[in-house]
Amino acid sequence: MGSAPPPATAEVVAPSISFVRTIGSSGSGDSQFLYPKDVSAGSYAGSSAGMGNIFVVDTGNNRIEVFNSDAAFLFWFGGFGNSQGKLSSPSGITIDFSQSMYVAEKDNNRIQKFDINGNFLGEFGYFGADPGKLIEPLGIAVDSWGKIFVADSGNNRIEKFGESGTFLDSIGGFGMSPGYFNLPSDVAIDAEGCIYVADTKNDRVQKMSSNGMPVAVLGRSGGGDGEFHSPAGVTVDDKYIYVSDSGNNRIQVFNKDGMFLTKFGKTGITPGEFNNPTGISAGQQGSLLVADTNNHRIQEFKVTRKQEKL
């Protein structure tokens, strides 16, 4: 008798990435930025939120700027300070399924919660190393169940909170072994609840299970394909992992198993080039937004998936 044929396996196919537009320029007026550190396409775990708007963390101007899906400026909120609704070095943003917005503030060592129009709703965090406290929080993400994950960079951990700010869990600590971090700068959650962390000073991205157990390590130090120099941003959609490889001034794309697929960008100021890309957000219909920090702008790209061969 002959043996059964092996099961069909999908061939890895890299997506095509094309430049769409630039949003913003250097300055402090409407539609202008100073060192923007993050951007949100208003999506969480693969679902649409934020009414299709684009939310930019305008770090140097200590505010959040809001644009519609056509990149037309709508309004901004915040302004420098440490009182409720004011911001000091905001560094990360995420939006949940109920249209609540969470902003990580590096210098105020806290998370603030706003509605979709920028009205203050609450705050949590506060300075310290105890569970539930923060030191220089950077990236922030929300999962499909409304739980909030914060890259608590100064404490080298990821902290998990309920939507009201109740502390739930802590993941990691300082180190180089899988499951430990050295300056985690960003965090993303996929639809299955897996956690992705830009482990910046370890020059890698870590994938973890929903309960914080190490699953895979992506990358190592270097400038080759799949290698990183100070990766500062990570986002996911239902198929790919996108990483802001900040020190190499490029974006790298991996499949969900951590296999390198493609890269785009290089050092420069023309469209499609970068100077310290940081926050990154995968939106709907293949939109990919990148905070091109030292070029004081947001760049939008289109991700086109190619047909897989079986």
XYZ file of N, CA and C in Angstrom, residues 4 17 23 28 35 38 40 50 52 68 85 105 122 124 143 151 187 205 216 224 226 233 238 262 272 284 291 302:
84
model
N 0.077 7.818 2.577
C -0.788 8.974 2.357
C 0.062 10.194 2.040
N 4.191 46.441 0.451
C 4.001 47.668 1.231
C 4.179 48.870 0.308
N 1.404 62.747 7.031
C 0.509 63.573 7.843
C 1.371 64.443 8.743
N 4.134 73.676 16.084
C 3.203 73.600 17.212
C 1.787 74.036 16.845
N 8.315 65.778 17.640
C 8.714 64.442 18.104
C 7.514 63.566 18.476
N 3.789 58.235 19.149
C 2.872 57.128 18.912
C 1.713 57.603 18.057
N -2.352 55.982 16.709
C -3.338 54.901 16.734
C -4.304 55.070 15.580
N -12.728 53.987 17.580
C -12.339 55.369 17.356
C -12.973 56.016 16.146
N -12.873 55.477 13.102
C -12.031 55.611 11.933
C -11.051 56.758 11.991
N -9.328 62.918 10.925
C -10.279 61.947 10.405
C -9.557 60.945 9.514
N -6.242 65.821 32.862
C -6.426 66.230 31.482
C -5.213 66.870 30.850
N 1.702 58.508 30.032
C 2.498 59.723 30.211
C 3.830 59.367 30.859
N -10.543 59.671 33.936
C -9.896 59.091 35.111
C -8.409 58.931 34.896
N -4.757 56.488 36.520
C -4.226 55.465 37.423
C -2.748 55.304 37.149
N -6.688 44.689 25.162
C -7.068 43.445 24.506
C -8.574 43.412 24.235
N 3.611 49.174 28.969
C 5.062 48.956 28.975
C 5.669 49.876 30.034
N 3.978 47.646 23.544
C 3.283 46.378 23.744
C 2.092 46.341 22.802
N 12.090 41.476 19.905
C 10.664 41.507 20.233
C 10.326 40.160 20.839
N 7.969 33.044 21.918
C 8.994 33.164 20.876
C 9.769 34.456 21.079
N 20.910 43.195 9.807
C 20.452 42.283 8.763
C 18.956 42.042 8.839
N 15.655 40.628 9.892
C 15.236 40.009 11.141
C 16.045 40.424 12.347
N 8.758 50.108 18.626
C 7.321 50.013 18.411
C 6.945 48.666 17.837
N -4.242 40.447 12.060
C -4.577 39.026 12.156
C -3.550 38.119 11.493
N 9.590 40.693 5.306
C 10.021 41.797 4.465
C 10.374 43.002 5.334
N 8.523 57.686 2.702
C 8.947 56.299 2.824
C 10.264 56.106 3.543
N -7.529 49.377 9.766
C -8.405 48.582 8.924
C -8.005 48.703 7.456
N 4.797 56.545 13.430
C 5.268 57.820 13.983
C 6.739 57.978 13.625
N 0.192 51.313 2.863
C -0.824 50.326 2.536
C -0.184 48.946 2.478
